Short mmCIF file of C-alpha atoms in Angstrom, two decimals:
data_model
loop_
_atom_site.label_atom_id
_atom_site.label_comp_id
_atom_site.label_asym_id
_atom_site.label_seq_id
_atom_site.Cartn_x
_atom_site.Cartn_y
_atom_site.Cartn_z
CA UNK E 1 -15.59 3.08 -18.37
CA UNK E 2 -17.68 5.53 -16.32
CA UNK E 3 -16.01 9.12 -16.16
CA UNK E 4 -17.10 9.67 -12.33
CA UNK E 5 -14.84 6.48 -11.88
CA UNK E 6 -12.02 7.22 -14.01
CA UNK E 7 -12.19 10.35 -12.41
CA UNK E 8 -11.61 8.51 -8.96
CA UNK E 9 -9.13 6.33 -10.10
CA UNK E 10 -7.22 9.40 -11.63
CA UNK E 11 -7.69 11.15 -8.01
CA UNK E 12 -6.33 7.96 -5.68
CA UNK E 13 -3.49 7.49 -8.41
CA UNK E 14 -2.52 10.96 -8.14
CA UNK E 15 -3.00 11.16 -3.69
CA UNK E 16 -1.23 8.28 -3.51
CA UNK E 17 1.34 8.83 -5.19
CA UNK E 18 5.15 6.95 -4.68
CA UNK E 19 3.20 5.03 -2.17
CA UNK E 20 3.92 1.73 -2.46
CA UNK E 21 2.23 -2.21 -1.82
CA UNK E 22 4.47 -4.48 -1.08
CA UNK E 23 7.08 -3.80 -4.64
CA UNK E 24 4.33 -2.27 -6.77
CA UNK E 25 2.67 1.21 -7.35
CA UNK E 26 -0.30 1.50 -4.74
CA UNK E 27 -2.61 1.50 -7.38
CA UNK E 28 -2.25 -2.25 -8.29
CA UNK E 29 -3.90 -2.78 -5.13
CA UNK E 30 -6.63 -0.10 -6.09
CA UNK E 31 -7.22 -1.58 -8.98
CA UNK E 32 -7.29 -4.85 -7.76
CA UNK E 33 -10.07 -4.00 -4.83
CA UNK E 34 -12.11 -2.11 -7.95
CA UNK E 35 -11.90 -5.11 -9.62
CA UNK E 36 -13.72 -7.61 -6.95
CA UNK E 37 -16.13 -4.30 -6.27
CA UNK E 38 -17.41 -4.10 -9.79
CA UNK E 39 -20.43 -6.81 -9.88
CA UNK E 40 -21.72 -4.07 -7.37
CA UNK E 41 -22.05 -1.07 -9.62
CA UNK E 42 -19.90 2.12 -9.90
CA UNK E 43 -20.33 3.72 -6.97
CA UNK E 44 -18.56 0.48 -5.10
CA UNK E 45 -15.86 0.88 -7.94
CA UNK E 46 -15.42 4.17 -6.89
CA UNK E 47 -15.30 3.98 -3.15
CA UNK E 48 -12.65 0.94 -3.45
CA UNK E 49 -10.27 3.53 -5.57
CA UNK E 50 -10.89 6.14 -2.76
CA UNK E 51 -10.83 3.59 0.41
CA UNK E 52 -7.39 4.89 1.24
CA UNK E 53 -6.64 8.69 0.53
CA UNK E 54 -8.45 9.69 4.13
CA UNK E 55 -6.28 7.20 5.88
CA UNK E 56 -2.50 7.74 3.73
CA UNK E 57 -2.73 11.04 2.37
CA UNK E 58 -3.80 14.35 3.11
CA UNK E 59 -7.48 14.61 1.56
CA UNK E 60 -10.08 15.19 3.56
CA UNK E 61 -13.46 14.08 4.18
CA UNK E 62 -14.89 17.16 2.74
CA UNK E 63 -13.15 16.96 -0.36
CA UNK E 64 -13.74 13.86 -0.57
CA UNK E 65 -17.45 15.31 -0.64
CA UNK E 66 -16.93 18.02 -2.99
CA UNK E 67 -15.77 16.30 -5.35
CA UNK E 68 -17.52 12.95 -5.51
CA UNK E 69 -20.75 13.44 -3.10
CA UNK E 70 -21.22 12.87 0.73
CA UNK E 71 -22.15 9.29 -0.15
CA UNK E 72 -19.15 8.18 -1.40
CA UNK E 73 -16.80 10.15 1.21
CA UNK E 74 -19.35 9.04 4.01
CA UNK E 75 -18.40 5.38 2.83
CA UNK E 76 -14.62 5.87 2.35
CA UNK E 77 -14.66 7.80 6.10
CA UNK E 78 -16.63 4.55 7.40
CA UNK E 79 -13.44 2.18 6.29
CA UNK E 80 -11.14 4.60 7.22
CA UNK E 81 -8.80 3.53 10.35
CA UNK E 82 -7.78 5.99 13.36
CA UNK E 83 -4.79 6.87 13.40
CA UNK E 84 -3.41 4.47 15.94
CA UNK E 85 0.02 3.00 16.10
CA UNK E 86 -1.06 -0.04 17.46
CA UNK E 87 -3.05 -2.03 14.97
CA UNK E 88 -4.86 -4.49 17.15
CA UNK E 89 -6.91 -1.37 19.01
CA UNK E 90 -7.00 0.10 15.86
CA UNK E 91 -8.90 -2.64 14.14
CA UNK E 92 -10.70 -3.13 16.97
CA UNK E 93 -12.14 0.43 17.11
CA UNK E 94 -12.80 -0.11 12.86
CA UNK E 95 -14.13 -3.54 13.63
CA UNK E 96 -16.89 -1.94 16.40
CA UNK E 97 -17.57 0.49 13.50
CA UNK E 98 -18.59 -1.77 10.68
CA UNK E 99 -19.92 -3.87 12.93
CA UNK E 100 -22.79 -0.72 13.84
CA UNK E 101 -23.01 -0.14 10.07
CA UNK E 102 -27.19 -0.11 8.87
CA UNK E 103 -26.39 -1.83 5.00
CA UNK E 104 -29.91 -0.11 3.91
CA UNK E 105 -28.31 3.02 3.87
CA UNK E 106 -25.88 3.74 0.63
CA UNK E 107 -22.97 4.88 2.40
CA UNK E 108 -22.74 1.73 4.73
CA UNK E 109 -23.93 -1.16 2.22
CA UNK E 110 -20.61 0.45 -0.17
CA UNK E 111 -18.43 0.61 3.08
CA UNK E 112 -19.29 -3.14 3.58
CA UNK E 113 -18.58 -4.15 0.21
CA UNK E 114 -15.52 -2.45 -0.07
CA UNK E 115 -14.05 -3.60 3.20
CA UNK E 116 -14.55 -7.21 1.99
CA UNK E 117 -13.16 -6.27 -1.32
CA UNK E 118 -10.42 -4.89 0.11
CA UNK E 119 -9.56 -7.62 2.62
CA UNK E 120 -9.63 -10.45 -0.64
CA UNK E 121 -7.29 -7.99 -2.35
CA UNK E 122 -5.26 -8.32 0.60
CA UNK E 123 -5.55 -11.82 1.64
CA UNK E 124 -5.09 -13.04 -2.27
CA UNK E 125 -1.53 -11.27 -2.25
CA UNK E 126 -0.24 -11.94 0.71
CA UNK E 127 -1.26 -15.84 0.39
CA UNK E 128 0.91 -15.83 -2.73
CA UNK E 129 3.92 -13.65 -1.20
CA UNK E 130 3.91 -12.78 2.21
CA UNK E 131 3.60 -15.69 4.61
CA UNK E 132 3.52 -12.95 7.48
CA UNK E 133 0.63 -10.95 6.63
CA UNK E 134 -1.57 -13.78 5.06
CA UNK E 135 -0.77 -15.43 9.31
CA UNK E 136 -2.39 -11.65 10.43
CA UNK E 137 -4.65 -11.94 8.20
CA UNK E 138 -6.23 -15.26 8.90
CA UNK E 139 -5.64 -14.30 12.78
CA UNK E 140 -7.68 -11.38 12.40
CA UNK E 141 -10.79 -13.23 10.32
CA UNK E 142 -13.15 -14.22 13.19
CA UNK E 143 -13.20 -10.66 14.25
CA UNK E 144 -13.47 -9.51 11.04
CA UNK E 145 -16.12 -11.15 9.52
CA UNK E 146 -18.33 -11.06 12.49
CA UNK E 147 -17.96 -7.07 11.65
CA UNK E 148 -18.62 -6.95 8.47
CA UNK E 149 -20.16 -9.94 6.88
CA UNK E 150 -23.87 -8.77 6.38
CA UNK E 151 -25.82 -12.02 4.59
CA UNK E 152 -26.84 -11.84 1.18
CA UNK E 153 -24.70 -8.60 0.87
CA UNK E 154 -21.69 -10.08 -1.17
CA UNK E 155 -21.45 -13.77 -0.56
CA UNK E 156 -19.37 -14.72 -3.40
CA UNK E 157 -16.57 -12.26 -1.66
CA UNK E 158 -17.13 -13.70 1.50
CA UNK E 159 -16.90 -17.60 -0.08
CA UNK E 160 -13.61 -16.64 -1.53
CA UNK E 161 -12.34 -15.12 1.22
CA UNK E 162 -13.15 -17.70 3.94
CA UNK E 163 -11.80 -20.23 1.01
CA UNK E 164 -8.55 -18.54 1.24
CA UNK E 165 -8.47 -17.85 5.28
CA UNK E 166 -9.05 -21.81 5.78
CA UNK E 167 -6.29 -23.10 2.74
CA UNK E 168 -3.89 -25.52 3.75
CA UNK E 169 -1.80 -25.25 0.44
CA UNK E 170 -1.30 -21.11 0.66
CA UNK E 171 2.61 -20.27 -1.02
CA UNK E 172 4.97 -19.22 1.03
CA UNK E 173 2.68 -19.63 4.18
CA UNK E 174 3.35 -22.80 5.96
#
C-alpha cells in the first residue's frame, strides 16, 4: 500500500476518533469509500480517507495542506458541508457547489469521485440496515446526481448507485 495513503488513513483514523457510523468505528465507512475510490488512483484513495476531518473534527484546511498538498485539501474542502443545522439548505448549498466544479482540474475531478464514492458507501449500508436513511437517500438522488454526475467520470459508481436508488427489493426498506 502507498505510504502517502496509509499515512491518510492513519490521520482520519486518528481525527476521527470514537466517532461512530451507525454501530461501527468511523473508519469502516472510510475504508469502505477508499475502497470504491481505488480504480481511480491514490490520490482519490486518499481524499475519500480525508472527506470528513474538515467537516467532524477540528483539522483545518491548511493542515490539511501541509501535510498532504493543496490538491488533496482543495478536494476534501470542495465535499465538505457548511455547517448548517438544517440539512436540506445544507445540501443544497454543497449540491450548487459540485454542481460549479471544472473535473479538468485535479482537485475537482477527486472531489467528484469521492462524493459518488461516498454516497454508494452510504446508500449500500443504509439499503441493508437503515430503511430511514436509504428513503433520504433515494429522496435526495435527482438533486444529487444532477450535481455531481460528470459523464465518463466514474460510470460504473454512478450504475451502481442509480441500481441501488431505483431497487424494489432493498432490506429493511419497504
Amino acid at each position: 500500500m502507498n505510504d502517502r495513503y496509509l499515512q491518510a488513513q492513519a490521520f482520519a483514523k486518528e481525527r476521527h476518533g470514537e466517532q461512530k457510523y451507525g454501530d461501527y468505528p468511523y473508519y469502516i465507512h472510510l475504508d469502505a469509500v477508499a475502497e470504491l475510490a481505488s480504480p481511480y488512483g491514490t490520490d482519490a484513495m486518499i481524499v475519500a480517507q480525508l472527506h470528513d476531518v474538515i467537516e467532524d473534527t477540528e483539522t483545518t484546511f491548511d493542515e490539511l495542506a501541509d501535510v498532504f498538498s493543496y490538491t488533496i485539501a482543495d478536494a476534501v474542502n470542495y465535499v465538505t458541508d457548511v455547517k448548517l443545522e438544517d440539512r436540506a439548505k445544507r445540501k443544497l448549498e454543497i449540491n450548487q457547489r459540485l454542481f460549479s466544479l471544472n473535473p479538468a482540474e485535479d482537485a475537482a475531478r477527486l472531489a467528484l469521485i469521492v462524493k459518488a464514492c461516498d454516497r454508494l458507501a452510504n446508500v449500500r449500508s443504509s439499503s441493508n440496515s437503515s430503511r430511514r436513511h436509504y428513503l433520504m437517500y433515494q429522496a435526495e438522488h435527482e438533486a444529487f446526481k444532477h450535481a455531481v454526475y460528470r459523464p465518463g467520470l466514474c460510470d460504473e459508481i454512478w450504475d451502481e448507485l442509480d441500481s441501488l436508488i431505483h431497487a424494489k427489493d432493498c432490506v429493511n426498506c419497504y
